[in-house]
PDB file of C-alpha atoms in Angstrom:
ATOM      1  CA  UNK A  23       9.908  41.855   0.691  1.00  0.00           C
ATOM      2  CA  UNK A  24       8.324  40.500  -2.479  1.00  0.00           C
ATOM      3  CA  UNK A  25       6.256  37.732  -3.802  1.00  0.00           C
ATOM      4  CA  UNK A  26       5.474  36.819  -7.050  1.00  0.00           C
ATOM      5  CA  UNK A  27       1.157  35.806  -7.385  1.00  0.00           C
ATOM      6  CA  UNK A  28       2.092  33.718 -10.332  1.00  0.00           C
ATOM      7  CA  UNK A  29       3.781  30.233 -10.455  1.00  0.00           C
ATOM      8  CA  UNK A  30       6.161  29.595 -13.044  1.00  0.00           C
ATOM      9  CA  UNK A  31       4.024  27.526 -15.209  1.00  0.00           C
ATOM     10  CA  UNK A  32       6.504  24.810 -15.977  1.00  0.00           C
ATOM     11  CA  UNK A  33       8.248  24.762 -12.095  1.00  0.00           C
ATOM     12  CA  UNK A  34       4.862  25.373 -10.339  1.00  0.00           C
ATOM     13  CA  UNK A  35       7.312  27.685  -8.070  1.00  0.00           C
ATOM     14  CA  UNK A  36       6.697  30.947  -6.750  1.00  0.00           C
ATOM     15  CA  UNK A  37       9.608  33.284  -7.223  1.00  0.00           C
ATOM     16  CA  UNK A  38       9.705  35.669  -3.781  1.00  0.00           C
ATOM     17  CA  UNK A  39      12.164  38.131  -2.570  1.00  0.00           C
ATOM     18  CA  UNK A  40      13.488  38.446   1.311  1.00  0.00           C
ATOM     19  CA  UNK A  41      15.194  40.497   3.601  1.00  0.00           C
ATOM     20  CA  UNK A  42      17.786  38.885   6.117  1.00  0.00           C
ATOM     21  CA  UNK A  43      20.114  39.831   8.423  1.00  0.00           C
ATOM     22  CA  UNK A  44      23.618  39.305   7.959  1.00  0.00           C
ATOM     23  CA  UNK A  45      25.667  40.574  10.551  1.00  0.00           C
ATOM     24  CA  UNK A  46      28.634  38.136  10.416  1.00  0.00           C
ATOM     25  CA  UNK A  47      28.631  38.483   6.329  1.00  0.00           C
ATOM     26  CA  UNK A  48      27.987  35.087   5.533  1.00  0.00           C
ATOM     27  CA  UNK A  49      25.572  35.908   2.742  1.00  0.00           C
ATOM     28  CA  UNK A  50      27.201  36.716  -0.162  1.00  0.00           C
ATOM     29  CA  UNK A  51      25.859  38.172  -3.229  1.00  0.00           C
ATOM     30  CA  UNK A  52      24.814  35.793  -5.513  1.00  0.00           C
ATOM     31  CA  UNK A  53      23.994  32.726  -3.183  1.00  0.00           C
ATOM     32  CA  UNK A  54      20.940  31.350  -3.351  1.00  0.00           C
ATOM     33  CA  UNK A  55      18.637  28.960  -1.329  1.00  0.00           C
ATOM     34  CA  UNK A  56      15.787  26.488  -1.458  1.00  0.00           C
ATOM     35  CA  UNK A  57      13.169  27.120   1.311  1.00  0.00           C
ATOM     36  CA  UNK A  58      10.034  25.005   1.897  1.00  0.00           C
ATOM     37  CA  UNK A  59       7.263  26.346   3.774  1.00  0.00           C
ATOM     38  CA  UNK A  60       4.703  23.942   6.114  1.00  0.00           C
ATOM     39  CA  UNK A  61       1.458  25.182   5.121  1.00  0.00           C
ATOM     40  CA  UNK A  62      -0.653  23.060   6.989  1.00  0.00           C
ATOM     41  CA  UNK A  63       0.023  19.938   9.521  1.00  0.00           C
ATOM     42  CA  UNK A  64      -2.706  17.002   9.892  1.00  0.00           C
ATOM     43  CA  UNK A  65      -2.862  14.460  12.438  1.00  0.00           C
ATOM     44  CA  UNK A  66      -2.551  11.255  11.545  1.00  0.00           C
ATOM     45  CA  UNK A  67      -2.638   7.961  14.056  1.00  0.00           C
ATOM     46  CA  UNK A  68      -1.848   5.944  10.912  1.00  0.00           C
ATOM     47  CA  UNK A  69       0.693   6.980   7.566  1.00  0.00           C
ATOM     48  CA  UNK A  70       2.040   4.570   5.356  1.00  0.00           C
ATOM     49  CA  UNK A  71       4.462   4.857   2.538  1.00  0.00           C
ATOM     50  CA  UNK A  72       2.722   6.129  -1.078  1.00  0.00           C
ATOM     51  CA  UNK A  73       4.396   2.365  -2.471  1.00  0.00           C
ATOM     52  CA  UNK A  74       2.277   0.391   0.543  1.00  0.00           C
ATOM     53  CA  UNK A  75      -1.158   1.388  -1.190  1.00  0.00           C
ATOM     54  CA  UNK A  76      -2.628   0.174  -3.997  1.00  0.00           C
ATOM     55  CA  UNK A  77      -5.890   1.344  -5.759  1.00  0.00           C
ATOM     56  CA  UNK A  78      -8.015   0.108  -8.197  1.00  0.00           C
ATOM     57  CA  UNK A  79     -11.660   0.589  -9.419  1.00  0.00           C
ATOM     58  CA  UNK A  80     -12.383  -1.485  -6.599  1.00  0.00           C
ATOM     59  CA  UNK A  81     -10.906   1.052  -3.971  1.00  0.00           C
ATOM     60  CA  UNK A  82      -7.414   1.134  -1.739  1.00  0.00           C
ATOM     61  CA  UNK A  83      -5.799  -1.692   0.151  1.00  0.00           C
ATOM     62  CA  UNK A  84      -2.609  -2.310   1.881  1.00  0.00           C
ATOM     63  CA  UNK A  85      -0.899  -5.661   2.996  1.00  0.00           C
ATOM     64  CA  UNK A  86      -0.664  -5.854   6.505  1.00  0.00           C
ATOM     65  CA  UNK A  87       1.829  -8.407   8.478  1.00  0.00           C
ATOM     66  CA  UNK A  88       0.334  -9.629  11.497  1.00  0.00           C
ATOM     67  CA  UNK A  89       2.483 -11.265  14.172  1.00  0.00           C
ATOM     68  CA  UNK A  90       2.837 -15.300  12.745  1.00  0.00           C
ATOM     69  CA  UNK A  91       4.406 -13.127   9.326  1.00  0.00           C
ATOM     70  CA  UNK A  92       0.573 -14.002   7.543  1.00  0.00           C
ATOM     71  CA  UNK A  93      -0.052 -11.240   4.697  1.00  0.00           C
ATOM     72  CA  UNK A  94      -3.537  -9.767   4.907  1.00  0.00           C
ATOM     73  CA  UNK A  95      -4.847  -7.250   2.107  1.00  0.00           C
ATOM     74  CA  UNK A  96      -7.396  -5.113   3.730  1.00  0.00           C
ATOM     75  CA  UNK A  97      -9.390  -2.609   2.140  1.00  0.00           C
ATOM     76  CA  UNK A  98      -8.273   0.895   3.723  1.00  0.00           C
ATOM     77  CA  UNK A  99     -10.097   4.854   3.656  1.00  0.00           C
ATOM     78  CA  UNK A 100      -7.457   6.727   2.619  1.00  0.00           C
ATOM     79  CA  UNK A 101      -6.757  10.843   3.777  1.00  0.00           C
ATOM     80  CA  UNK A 102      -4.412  13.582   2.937  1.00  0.00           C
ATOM     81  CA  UNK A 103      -0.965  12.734   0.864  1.00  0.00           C
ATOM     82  CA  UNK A 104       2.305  14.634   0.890  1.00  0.00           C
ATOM     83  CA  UNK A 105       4.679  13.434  -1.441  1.00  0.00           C
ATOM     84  CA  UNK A 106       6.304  10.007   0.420  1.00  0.00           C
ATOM     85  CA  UNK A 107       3.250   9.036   2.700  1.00  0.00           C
ATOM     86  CA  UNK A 108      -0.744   8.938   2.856  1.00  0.00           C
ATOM     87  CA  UNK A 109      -2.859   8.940   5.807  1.00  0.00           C
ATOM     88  CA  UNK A 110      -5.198   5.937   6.427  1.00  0.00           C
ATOM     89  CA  UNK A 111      -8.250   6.866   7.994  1.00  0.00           C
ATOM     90  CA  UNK A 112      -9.337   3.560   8.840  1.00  0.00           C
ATOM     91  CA  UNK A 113      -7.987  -0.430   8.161  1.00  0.00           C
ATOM     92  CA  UNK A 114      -4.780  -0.419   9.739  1.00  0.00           C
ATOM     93  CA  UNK A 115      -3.813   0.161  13.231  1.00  0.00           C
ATOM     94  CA  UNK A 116      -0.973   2.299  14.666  1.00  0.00           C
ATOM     95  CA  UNK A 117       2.112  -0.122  14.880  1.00  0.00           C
ATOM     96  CA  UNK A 118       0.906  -2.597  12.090  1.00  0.00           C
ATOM     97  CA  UNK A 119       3.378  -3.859  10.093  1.00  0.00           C
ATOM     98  CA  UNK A 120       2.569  -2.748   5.847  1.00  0.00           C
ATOM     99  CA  UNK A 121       4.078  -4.196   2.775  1.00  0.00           C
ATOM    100  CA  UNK A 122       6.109  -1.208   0.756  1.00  0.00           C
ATOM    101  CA  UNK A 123       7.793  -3.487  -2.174  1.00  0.00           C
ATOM    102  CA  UNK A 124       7.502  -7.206  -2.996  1.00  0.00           C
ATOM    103  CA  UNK A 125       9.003  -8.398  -6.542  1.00  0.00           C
ATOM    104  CA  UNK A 126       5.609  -9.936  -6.494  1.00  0.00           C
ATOM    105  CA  UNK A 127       2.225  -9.416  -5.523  1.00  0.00           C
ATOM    106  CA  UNK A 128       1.377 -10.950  -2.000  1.00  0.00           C
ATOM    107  CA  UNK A 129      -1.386 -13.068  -1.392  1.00  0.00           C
ATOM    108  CA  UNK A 130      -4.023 -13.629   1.271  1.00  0.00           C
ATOM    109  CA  UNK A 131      -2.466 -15.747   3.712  1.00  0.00           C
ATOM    110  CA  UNK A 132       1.113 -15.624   2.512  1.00  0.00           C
ATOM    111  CA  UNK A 133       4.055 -16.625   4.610  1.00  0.00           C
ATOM    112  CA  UNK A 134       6.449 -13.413   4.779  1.00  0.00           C
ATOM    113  CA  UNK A 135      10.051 -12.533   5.016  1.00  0.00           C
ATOM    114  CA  UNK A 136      11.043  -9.067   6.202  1.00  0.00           C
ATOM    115  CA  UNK A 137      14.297  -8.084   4.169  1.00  0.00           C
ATOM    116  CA  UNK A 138      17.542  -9.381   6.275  1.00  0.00           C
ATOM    117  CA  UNK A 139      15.866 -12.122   7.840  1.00  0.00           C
ATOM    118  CA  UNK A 140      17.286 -14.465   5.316  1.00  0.00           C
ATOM    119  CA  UNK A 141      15.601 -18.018   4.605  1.00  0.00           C
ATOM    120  CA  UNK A 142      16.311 -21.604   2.833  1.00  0.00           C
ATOM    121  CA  UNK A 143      19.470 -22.219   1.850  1.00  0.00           C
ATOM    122  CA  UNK A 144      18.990 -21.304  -2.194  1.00  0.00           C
ATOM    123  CA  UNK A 145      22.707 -22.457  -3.092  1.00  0.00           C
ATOM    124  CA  UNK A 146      23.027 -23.999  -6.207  1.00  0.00           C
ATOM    125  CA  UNK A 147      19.533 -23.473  -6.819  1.00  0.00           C
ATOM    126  CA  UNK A 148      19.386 -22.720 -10.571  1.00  0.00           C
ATOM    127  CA  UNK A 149      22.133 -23.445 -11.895  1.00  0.00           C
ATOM    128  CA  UNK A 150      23.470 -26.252 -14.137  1.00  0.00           C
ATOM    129  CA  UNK A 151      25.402 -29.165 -13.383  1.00  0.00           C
ATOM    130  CA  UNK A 152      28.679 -29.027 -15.677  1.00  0.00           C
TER     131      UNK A 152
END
């Protein structure tokens, strides 16, 4: 029934006011709701998590897996963002597999481990004999 034109300037929300229906009284006074509206949809063949792209002054790549587990950072055309994913426009195709987090930064060529697929036997490794 109402909407505010201004955003709250600390929020960036939009206060608005609505009608509903209640006829089995489930509202009650004094509830209140968060609603998100889709304002536009884009199609996109290829989305990758924000944390799989990285950008420099150089431009935007993204580490993709190929099927021996061999890292390959290819420079990618980024598109639209939402908050958790951004469209590539061209670099990697549909079904690739993309590097979201590494404690370090993969290289060219790198042998890969997807997480769960467990590796050398690291026991003991480290510590000191007593």
């Amino acid at each position: 029934s109402n909407i505010n034109p201004a955003a709250n300037l600390q929020s960036r929300q939009f206060a608005i006011r609505l009608r509903l229906g209640n006829p089995g009284k489930l509202l009650k006074p004094g509830m209140y709701a968060r609603v998100a509206f889709e304002t536009g949809r884009t199609p996109a063949e290829v989305a990758v998590p924000r944390e799989a792209v990285r950008t420099t002054d150089m431009g935007s790549t993204v580490t993709v897996i190929d099927q021996e587990m061999k890292a390959e950072n290819r420079t990618v055309e980024l598109g639209v963002s939402d908050d958790k994913y951004v469209q590539i426009r061209s670099g990697v195709k549909p079904g690739e597999k993309v590097v979201t987090m590494s404690v370090s930064p993969v290289r060219d060529g790198q042998t890969v481990r997807q997480p769960g697929q467990g590796g050398p036997n690291r026991e003991g490794q480290g510590r000191r004999s007593q």
